[in-house]
Short mmCIF file of C-alpha atoms in Angstrom, two decimals:
data_model
loop_
_atom_site.label_atom_id
_atom_site.label_comp_id
_atom_site.label_asym_id
_atom_site.label_seq_id
_atom_site.Cartn_x
_atom_site.Cartn_y
_atom_site.Cartn_z
CA MET M 1 19.73 -57.52 -25.92
CA SER M 2 21.80 -56.35 -28.81
CA ARG M 3 18.77 -54.49 -30.15
CA LEU M 4 18.42 -52.65 -26.91
CA SER M 5 22.18 -51.74 -26.86
CA ASP M 6 21.95 -50.54 -30.30
CA ARG M 7 19.04 -48.24 -29.59
CA THR M 8 20.82 -47.01 -26.40
CA ALA M 9 23.83 -46.30 -28.39
CA ALA M 10 21.70 -44.54 -31.15
CA LEU M 11 20.10 -42.28 -28.43
CA GLY M 12 23.46 -41.33 -27.11
CA ALA M 13 24.72 -40.30 -30.40
CA ALA M 14 21.53 -37.98 -31.09
CA ALA M 15 22.12 -34.40 -31.14
CA HIS M 16 19.31 -33.80 -28.74
CA THR M 17 17.77 -36.28 -26.32
CA PHE M 18 14.20 -35.57 -24.74
CA ASP M 19 12.81 -37.65 -21.76
CA LEU M 20 9.04 -37.25 -21.82
CA SER M 21 6.58 -38.34 -19.41
CA VAL M 22 3.66 -39.59 -21.29
CA GLU M 23 0.07 -39.94 -19.84
CA GLY M 24 -2.83 -42.33 -21.01
CA MET M 25 -0.62 -45.46 -21.86
CA THR M 26 -2.07 -48.69 -20.52
CA CYS M 27 -0.78 -51.46 -22.67
CA ALA M 28 1.94 -52.63 -25.05
CA SER M 29 -0.28 -51.50 -27.92
CA CYS M 30 -0.34 -48.03 -26.42
CA VAL M 31 3.64 -48.00 -26.46
CA SER M 32 3.51 -49.14 -30.15
CA HIS M 33 1.18 -46.27 -31.00
CA VAL M 34 3.26 -43.60 -29.21
CA GLU M 35 6.41 -44.90 -30.80
CA LYS M 36 5.00 -44.88 -34.25
CA ALA M 37 3.53 -41.30 -33.74
CA ILE M 38 6.84 -39.82 -32.70
CA ALA M 39 8.89 -41.61 -35.02
CA LYS M 40 7.15 -39.98 -37.81
CA VAL M 41 8.12 -36.44 -36.76
CA PRO M 42 10.68 -35.12 -39.13
CA GLY M 43 14.16 -34.99 -37.21
CA VAL M 44 13.56 -37.85 -34.84
CA GLU M 45 16.04 -40.49 -35.08
CA THR M 46 15.30 -42.99 -32.39
CA VAL M 47 12.43 -43.42 -29.86
CA ALA M 48 12.10 -45.82 -26.91
CA VAL M 49 8.91 -45.82 -24.85
CA ASN M 50 8.64 -47.52 -21.54
CA LEU M 51 5.21 -48.57 -20.37
CA ALA M 52 6.24 -49.24 -16.71
CA THR M 53 7.68 -45.76 -16.08
CA ASN M 54 5.35 -43.97 -18.65
CA ARG M 55 8.40 -42.33 -20.35
CA ALA M 56 9.62 -41.89 -23.82
CA ARG M 57 13.13 -41.33 -24.54
CA VAL M 58 13.51 -39.60 -27.95
CA GLY M 59 16.77 -38.96 -29.81
CA ALA M 60 16.62 -36.22 -32.50
CA SER M 61 18.45 -33.91 -34.88
CA ALA M 62 19.54 -30.56 -33.75
CA SER M 63 16.99 -28.96 -36.16
CA ILE M 64 13.93 -30.51 -34.75
CA ASP M 65 11.35 -28.62 -33.08
CA PRO M 66 10.33 -30.21 -29.79
CA ARG M 67 6.67 -28.97 -30.21
CA ALA M 68 6.15 -31.23 -33.00
CA ILE M 69 6.87 -34.22 -30.63
CA GLY M 70 4.33 -33.02 -28.28
CA ALA M 71 1.84 -32.37 -31.19
CA ALA M 72 2.48 -35.94 -32.32
CA VAL M 73 1.86 -37.64 -28.82
CA ARG M 74 -1.40 -35.68 -28.51
CA GLU M 75 -2.62 -36.42 -31.98
CA ALA M 76 -2.09 -40.27 -31.21
CA GLY M 77 -4.41 -39.88 -28.24
CA TYR M 78 -2.19 -39.37 -25.30
CA GLY M 79 -0.84 -36.69 -23.09
CA LEU M 80 2.26 -35.19 -21.80
CA VAL M 81 2.80 -34.49 -18.13
CA GLU M 82 2.88 -30.76 -17.33
CA ASP M 83 4.97 -29.07 -14.80
CA ALA M 84 5.40 -25.54 -13.53
CA ILE M 85 7.96 -23.27 -12.17
CA ASP M 86 7.99 -19.91 -10.58
CA ILE M 87 11.07 -17.85 -11.22
CA GLY M 88 12.10 -14.29 -10.50
CA VAL M 89 12.81 -11.69 -13.47
CA GLU M 90 15.15 -8.77 -12.57
CA GLY M 91 15.43 -5.73 -14.78
CA MET M 92 11.79 -5.22 -15.72
CA THR M 93 10.77 -1.50 -15.53
CA CYS M 94 7.35 -1.27 -17.24
CA ALA M 95 4.59 -3.29 -19.01
CA SER M 96 6.34 -3.42 -22.12
CA CYS M 97 9.01 -5.43 -20.44
CA VAL M 98 6.45 -7.81 -19.08
CA GLY M 99 5.31 -8.33 -22.78
CA HIS M 100 8.88 -9.03 -24.17
CA VAL M 101 9.45 -11.65 -21.37
CA GLU M 102 6.09 -13.35 -21.78
CA LYS M 103 6.63 -13.40 -25.61
CA ALA M 104 10.16 -14.82 -25.34
CA LEU M 105 8.96 -17.53 -22.87
CA ARG M 106 5.95 -18.59 -24.94
CA ALA M 107 8.07 -18.72 -28.10
CA THR M 108 10.31 -21.20 -26.28
CA PRO M 109 9.55 -24.87 -27.34
CA GLY M 110 7.90 -26.89 -24.64
CA ILE M 111 6.44 -24.02 -22.72
CA ILE M 112 2.73 -24.14 -22.59
CA ASP M 113 1.89 -20.65 -21.03
CA ALA M 114 3.76 -18.02 -19.14
CA GLN M 115 2.52 -15.19 -16.90
CA VAL M 116 4.68 -12.47 -15.78
CA ASN M 117 3.90 -9.94 -12.96
CA LEU M 118 5.76 -6.68 -12.93
CA ALA M 119 4.69 -5.87 -9.32
CA THR M 120 6.14 -9.15 -7.81
CA GLU M 121 8.82 -9.55 -10.62
CA ARG M 122 8.02 -13.26 -10.98
CA ALA M 123 7.02 -15.46 -13.73
CA HIS M 124 4.85 -18.34 -13.47
CA ILE M 125 5.55 -20.83 -16.41
CA ARG M 126 3.84 -24.14 -17.37
CA TYR M 127 5.78 -26.44 -19.56
CA HIS M 128 5.71 -29.96 -20.78
CA LYS M 129 8.27 -31.93 -18.74
CA GLY M 130 10.88 -33.27 -20.87
CA LEU M 131 10.49 -30.80 -23.85
CA ALA M 132 11.33 -27.72 -21.63
CA SER M 133 13.36 -27.24 -18.62
CA PRO M 134 14.04 -24.61 -15.71
CA GLU M 135 17.27 -24.19 -17.47
CA ALA M 136 15.54 -23.55 -20.90
CA VAL M 137 13.28 -20.90 -19.04
CA GLU M 138 16.37 -18.98 -17.70
CA ASN M 139 17.97 -19.03 -21.10
CA ALA M 140 14.77 -17.58 -22.63
CA ILE M 141 14.66 -14.79 -20.00
CA LEU M 142 18.29 -13.92 -20.65
CA ALA M 143 17.79 -13.93 -24.37
CA ALA M 144 14.98 -11.39 -23.73
CA GLY M 145 17.62 -8.88 -21.94
CA TYR M 146 16.57 -9.56 -18.40
CA ALA M 147 17.93 -11.54 -15.41
CA PRO M 148 16.44 -14.81 -14.18
CA ARG M 149 16.53 -15.57 -10.42
CA ARG M 150 15.76 -18.90 -8.90
CA LEU M 151 13.50 -18.61 -5.99
CA ALA M 152 14.53 -19.98 -2.50
CA SER M 153 12.14 -21.13 -0.03
CA GLY M 154 10.48 -19.25 2.90
CA ALA M 155 12.62 -17.06 4.95
CA ALA M 156 15.72 -17.39 2.66
CA GLN M 157 13.67 -16.27 -0.40
CA GLU M 158 12.10 -13.20 1.46
CA ASP M 159 15.43 -12.17 2.93
CA HIS M 160 17.01 -12.05 -0.62
CA GLN M 161 14.11 -10.14 -1.99
CA ALA M 162 14.01 -7.68 0.81
CA GLN M 163 17.67 -6.83 0.40
CA ALA M 164 17.39 -6.55 -3.37
CA ARG M 165 14.53 -4.26 -3.00
CA ALA M 166 16.19 -2.08 -0.32
CA ALA M 167 19.38 -1.96 -2.64
CA GLU M 168 17.29 -0.97 -5.69
CA LEU M 169 15.19 1.74 -3.88
CA ALA M 170 18.44 3.18 -2.37
CA SER M 171 19.98 3.23 -5.69
CA LEU M 172 16.98 4.81 -7.29
CA ARG M 173 16.60 7.48 -4.75
CA SER M 174 20.23 8.53 -4.95
CA SER M 175 19.98 8.71 -8.71
CA MET M 176 16.78 10.54 -8.46
CA LEU M 177 18.37 13.13 -5.95
CA ILE M 178 21.32 13.74 -8.09
CA ALA M 179 19.18 14.20 -11.22
CA VAL M 180 16.86 16.75 -9.51
CA LEU M 181 19.89 18.66 -8.27
CA LEU M 182 21.30 18.84 -11.75
CA ALA M 183 18.11 19.32 -13.66
CA LEU M 184 16.81 22.38 -11.57
CA PRO M 185 19.40 24.72 -12.62
CA VAL M 186 19.28 23.76 -16.26
CA PHE M 187 15.42 24.25 -16.15
CA THR M 188 15.95 27.50 -14.34
CA LEU M 189 18.61 28.99 -16.85
CA GLU M 190 16.41 27.88 -19.94
CA MET M 191 12.79 28.40 -18.85
CA GLY M 192 13.26 30.77 -16.06
CA SER M 193 14.34 33.67 -18.26
CA HIS M 194 10.89 33.67 -19.94
CA ILE M 195 9.24 34.35 -16.50
CA PHE M 196 12.09 36.74 -15.29
CA PRO M 197 13.73 38.48 -18.16
CA VAL M 198 16.17 40.06 -15.91
CA LEU M 199 18.08 36.60 -16.12
CA HIS M 200 19.01 37.63 -19.66
CA THR M 201 20.89 40.43 -18.33
CA LEU M 202 22.75 38.30 -15.50
CA ILE M 203 24.08 35.58 -17.89
CA ASP M 204 24.53 35.54 -21.75
CA HIS M 205 22.75 32.93 -23.70
CA GLN M 206 26.21 31.19 -24.85
CA THR M 207 27.34 31.03 -21.27
CA SER M 208 24.02 29.62 -20.28
CA TRP M 209 24.17 27.06 -23.02
CA LEU M 210 27.64 25.93 -21.87
CA VAL M 211 26.49 25.56 -18.18
CA GLN M 212 23.47 23.54 -19.48
CA PHE M 213 25.58 21.44 -21.60
CA VAL M 214 27.76 20.55 -18.68
CA LEU M 215 25.02 19.92 -16.33
CA THR M 216 22.85 17.85 -18.81
CA THR M 217 26.13 15.70 -19.77
CA ALA M 218 26.80 14.96 -16.41
CA LEU M 219 23.15 13.90 -15.72
CA LEU M 220 22.90 11.62 -18.63
CA ALA M 221 26.18 10.10 -18.05
CA GLY M 222 25.29 9.51 -14.24
CA PRO M 223 21.77 9.06 -13.16
CA GLY M 224 20.62 8.71 -16.77
CA GLN M 225 23.20 5.87 -17.67
CA ARG M 226 20.48 3.21 -16.39
CA PHE M 227 18.27 4.05 -19.45
CA PHE M 228 21.10 3.79 -22.03
CA ARG M 229 22.26 0.44 -20.35
CA LYS M 230 18.78 -1.18 -20.97
CA GLY M 231 17.48 0.99 -23.74
CA VAL M 232 20.25 0.57 -26.35
CA PRO M 233 20.27 -3.25 -26.07
CA SER M 234 16.56 -3.40 -26.43
CA LEU M 235 16.67 -1.31 -29.59
CA LEU M 236 19.36 -3.70 -31.08
CA ARG M 237 17.20 -6.61 -30.33
CA GLY M 238 14.26 -5.07 -32.04
CA ALA M 239 12.10 -5.21 -28.88
CA PRO M 240 12.17 -1.46 -27.68
CA ASP M 241 10.70 -0.74 -24.13
CA MET M 242 10.12 2.39 -22.09
CA ASN M 243 14.00 2.66 -21.46
CA ALA M 244 14.39 2.92 -25.18
CA LEU M 245 11.88 5.71 -25.54
CA VAL M 246 13.90 7.77 -22.81
CA THR M 247 17.16 6.95 -24.57
CA ILE M 248 15.80 8.03 -27.83
CA GLY M 249 14.07 11.20 -26.64
CA THR M 250 16.89 12.48 -24.31
CA SER M 251 19.65 11.64 -27.04
CA ALA M 252 17.72 13.39 -29.81
CA ALA M 253 17.45 16.71 -27.41
CA TRP M 254 21.00 16.54 -26.29
CA ILE M 255 22.76 15.85 -29.69
CA TYR M 256 20.43 18.58 -31.36
CA SER M 257 21.40 21.02 -28.33
CA VAL M 258 25.11 19.98 -28.64
CA VAL M 259 25.14 20.91 -32.36
CA ALA M 260 23.41 24.27 -31.67
CA THR M 261 25.89 25.03 -28.87
CA PHE M 262 29.25 24.34 -30.75
CA ALA M 263 28.29 24.17 -34.41
CA PRO M 264 25.27 26.44 -34.93
CA GLY M 265 26.36 26.99 -38.54
CA TRP M 266 25.22 23.26 -39.31
CA LEU M 267 21.77 24.15 -38.74
CA PRO M 268 19.48 26.11 -40.91
CA ALA M 269 19.12 29.91 -40.07
CA GLY M 270 16.89 30.50 -37.00
CA THR M 271 16.69 26.87 -35.78
CA ALA M 272 19.89 27.05 -33.53
CA ASN M 273 18.08 26.60 -30.23
CA VAL M 274 18.94 24.09 -27.35
CA TYR M 275 16.59 21.80 -25.58
CA TYR M 276 18.98 20.54 -22.69
CA GLU M 277 15.96 21.22 -20.30
CA ALA M 278 13.88 18.56 -22.04
CA ALA M 279 16.59 15.78 -21.64
CA ALA M 280 17.17 16.73 -18.07
CA VAL M 281 13.80 17.03 -16.83
CA ILE M 282 12.64 13.72 -18.78
CA VAL M 283 15.40 11.90 -16.67
CA ALA M 284 14.47 13.47 -13.48
CA LEU M 285 10.71 12.86 -13.89
CA VAL M 286 11.17 9.24 -14.90
CA LEU M 287 13.48 8.51 -12.24
CA THR M 288 10.93 9.99 -9.68
CA GLY M 289 8.30 7.67 -11.12
CA ARG M 290 10.81 4.71 -10.77
CA VAL M 291 11.32 5.45 -7.11
CA LEU M 292 7.63 5.61 -6.42
CA GLU M 293 7.12 2.19 -8.38
CA ALA M 294 9.85 0.60 -6.15
CA GLN M 295 8.20 1.73 -3.03
CA ALA M 296 4.82 0.18 -4.12
CA LYS M 297 6.69 -3.04 -5.30
CA GLY M 298 7.98 -3.25 -1.55
CA ARG M 299 4.37 -2.91 -0.11
CA THR M 300 2.99 -5.79 -2.35
CA SER M 301 5.33 -8.06 -0.50
CA GLU M 302 4.50 -6.97 2.82
CA ALA M 303 1.94 -9.82 3.37
CA ILE M 304 4.18 -12.45 2.54
CA LYS M 305 6.99 -11.10 4.74
CA ARG M 306 4.60 -11.01 7.70
CA LEU M 307 3.44 -14.66 6.99
CA VAL M 308 7.10 -15.89 6.67
CA GLY M 309 8.00 -14.04 9.82
CA LEU M 310 5.42 -16.31 11.84
CA GLN M 311 7.72 -19.29 11.00
CA PRO M 312 10.75 -19.82 13.48
CA ARG M 313 14.08 -20.07 11.85
CA THR M 314 15.40 -22.94 14.24
CA ALA M 315 13.96 -25.64 16.32
CA ARG M 316 14.94 -27.48 19.47
CA VAL M 317 15.21 -31.19 18.05
CA LEU M 318 15.69 -34.32 20.26
CA ARG M 319 17.87 -36.91 18.35
CA ASP M 320 19.74 -39.62 20.05
CA GLY M 321 18.82 -38.48 23.43
CA GLN M 322 20.48 -35.26 22.92
CA THR M 323 18.90 -31.73 22.14
CA HIS M 324 20.20 -29.90 19.00
CA ASP M 325 19.28 -26.35 17.83
CA LEU M 326 18.76 -27.05 13.98
CA SER M 327 17.76 -24.86 11.24
CA ILE M 328 14.06 -25.50 9.94
CA ASP M 329 15.60 -26.92 6.60
CA GLU M 330 17.56 -29.47 8.58
CA VAL M 331 14.37 -30.84 10.19
CA VAL M 332 12.84 -33.97 8.76
CA VAL M 333 9.60 -36.02 9.18
CA GLY M 334 9.51 -38.00 12.23
CA ASP M 335 11.90 -35.61 14.32
CA LEU M 336 10.82 -34.90 17.95
CA ILE M 337 10.68 -31.30 18.64
CA LEU M 338 10.64 -29.92 22.11
CA VAL M 339 8.42 -26.49 22.64
CA ARG M 340 8.56 -24.40 25.77
CA PRO M 341 5.95 -21.86 27.04
CA GLY M 342 5.82 -18.64 24.77
CA GLU M 343 7.52 -20.14 21.71
CA ARG M 344 6.26 -20.54 18.23
CA ILE M 345 5.79 -24.12 16.90
CA ALA M 346 8.24 -24.65 14.17
CA LEU M 347 6.62 -27.18 12.08
CA ASP M 348 3.36 -29.12 11.77
CA GLY M 349 3.13 -32.24 13.82
CA GLU M 350 1.44 -34.19 16.39
CA VAL M 351 1.67 -33.83 20.23
CA ALA M 352 3.99 -36.80 21.62
CA ASP M 353 4.27 -35.99 25.14
CA GLY M 354 2.86 -33.10 27.68
CA GLN M 355 0.27 -30.74 27.37
CA SER M 356 -0.49 -27.13 26.87
CA TYR M 357 -2.67 -24.41 25.33
CA VAL M 358 -1.93 -23.09 21.86
CA ASP M 359 -2.82 -19.82 20.31
CA GLU M 360 -4.10 -20.91 16.79
CA SER M 361 -5.68 -17.56 15.76
CA MET M 362 -3.49 -17.08 12.96
CA ILE M 363 -5.23 -20.21 11.37
CA THR M 364 -8.56 -20.22 12.88
CA GLY M 365 -9.12 -16.60 13.81
CA GLU M 366 -10.42 -17.81 17.30
CA PRO M 367 -8.65 -15.73 20.01
CA ALA M 368 -9.11 -18.40 22.74
CA PRO M 369 -6.30 -20.85 23.02
CA VAL M 370 -6.84 -24.53 22.36
CA SER M 371 -5.89 -27.19 24.80
CA LYS M 372 -3.36 -29.81 23.33
CA HIS M 373 -2.80 -33.26 24.64
CA ALA M 374 -0.91 -36.41 23.35
CA GLY M 375 -2.14 -37.07 19.76
CA ASP M 376 -3.43 -33.72 19.04
CA ALA M 377 -2.31 -31.90 16.03
CA VAL M 378 -0.30 -28.83 15.99
CA VAL M 379 0.32 -26.29 13.21
CA GLY M 380 3.64 -24.46 12.61
CA GLY M 381 3.68 -20.84 13.25
CA THR M 382 1.04 -20.98 16.11
CA ILE M 383 2.21 -19.90 19.63
CA ASN M 384 2.52 -22.26 22.62
CA LYS M 385 1.02 -20.43 25.59
CA THR M 386 1.40 -22.40 29.17
CA GLY M 387 2.81 -25.86 29.24
CA ALA M 388 5.81 -27.57 27.62
CA PHE M 389 5.31 -30.42 25.20
CA SER M 390 7.16 -32.38 22.59
CA PHE M 391 5.71 -33.13 19.21
CA ARG M 392 6.58 -35.27 16.27
CA VAL M 393 7.05 -33.64 12.94
CA THR M 394 4.42 -34.76 10.26
CA ARG M 395 5.04 -32.11 7.49
CA VAL M 396 7.90 -30.00 6.38
CA GLY M 397 8.64 -27.57 3.69
CA LYS M 398 6.10 -26.81 1.13
CA ASP M 399 3.79 -29.33 3.00
CA THR M 400 3.18 -27.33 5.93
CA VAL M 401 -0.03 -25.44 6.45
CA LEU M 402 1.85 -22.04 6.70
CA ALA M 403 3.83 -22.89 3.56
CA GLN M 404 0.63 -23.47 1.58
CA ILE M 405 -0.89 -20.21 2.80
CA ILE M 406 2.03 -18.24 1.65
CA SER M 407 1.92 -20.14 -1.52
CA LEU M 408 -1.70 -19.07 -2.06
CA VAL M 409 -0.95 -15.47 -1.28
CA GLU M 410 1.83 -15.55 -3.71
CA GLN M 411 -0.35 -16.99 -6.25
CA ALA M 412 -3.07 -14.35 -5.86
CA GLN M 413 -0.46 -11.71 -6.12
CA GLY M 414 1.00 -13.03 -9.25
CA ALA M 415 -2.36 -13.74 -10.90
CA LYS M 416 -3.59 -11.29 -13.62
CA LEU M 417 -7.05 -9.87 -13.81
CA PRO M 418 -8.31 -9.89 -17.44
CA ILE M 419 -7.91 -5.88 -17.65
CA GLN M 420 -4.01 -6.54 -16.95
CA ALA M 421 -3.84 -8.93 -19.66
CA LEU M 422 -5.41 -6.22 -22.08
CA VAL M 423 -3.09 -3.53 -20.60
CA ASP M 424 -0.01 -5.81 -21.22
CA THR M 425 -1.22 -6.35 -24.82
CA VAL M 426 -1.66 -2.64 -25.58
CA THR M 427 1.70 -1.53 -23.93
CA SER M 428 3.47 -4.17 -25.99
CA TRP M 429 2.64 -2.11 -28.98
CA PHE M 430 2.68 1.09 -27.34
CA VAL M 431 6.52 1.93 -27.70
CA PRO M 432 6.96 0.69 -31.42
CA ALA M 433 3.88 2.85 -32.16
CA VAL M 434 5.13 5.98 -30.50
CA ILE M 435 8.66 5.51 -32.36
CA ALA M 436 6.74 5.06 -35.60
CA ILE M 437 4.55 8.15 -35.31
CA ALA M 438 7.76 10.23 -34.33
CA VAL M 439 9.45 8.89 -37.47
#
């Protein structure tokens, strides 16, 4: 008993404690093998393996690499239980961002693999349970310069994402409109005179430059500010993305033009030219692309949005002889739900009383309604046609047929084709390569 209390105290005093789920242990000898293998890892201070729960509790110093613990368990001939999580990632704007997030996640101890999808703004992460956690995943995303978002379930998740997409699209559209309105006169003043020389007689070049300076500065400080907010931190982290390219390009053009406008003597003779129109047009064009991209992202979620819309938000539940209109999330297995003609069936269950015809075309594709009597199974999202009946809930949440269909669609949208993986690899080198060539 004292040995157990000593071991528990030692675990509590360790800088880090890991609770691992170990696969493949069948006897006390297995426990001994696992304990010895983990104990040999540099930095491990205490280890306690429980055969009944198939768990290993490891106390280690702050300097330990959790991956070494997992490797020791595997080398001993046993496995670690894997888990997976889907998490939203906000702030990605290009394939380079995808590469940065995936690199940060895969470098996190305990994470086996990470797949990030730009269109759905989601990351699917597989990790060893106990060596990594959802909190570690979120911290890795934050460290990469992006915002993690826990995904809710069903309609709540879709509502949140729809609102976020609508807000993003509205912001981008207003920024694009302002950028275009500011960039057009800048472009006309600088480039229009080459097509219509008469403009030279209407406004002298110094006045033209001053007008361009004011408009371009307003453009960069307003609509263009979003590129600097993300591009500068990515440069400081040493992981430049497309925002960094826009930041460098527009800043170089603007700074050189400002010097040419206000201190032309600092430049060699004959080189005092302005490039305000380059900075202005770059921001306007990139923002236009971002608007088109945001619209495309919205279309990718339409299928899921329609599927989620098939499930009612509330159900009429019979409890203690009284009827209550409850949220779907409050319904539990075993509840009795009443269904009237024309209503959608809230969840999966089994008819308890009454009979009717149910339209199951969303599941089977068969247009003819199916007769339902006591003992027959019903599926959430299908439509009750004629009679009224009650059914007892057998599956809720992620276990329902509709939730599993939605999950399959999400997985299909989040999966990457081999060519996408190649594109992400190439684009991860694209920005550094462009900067290197420019230098």
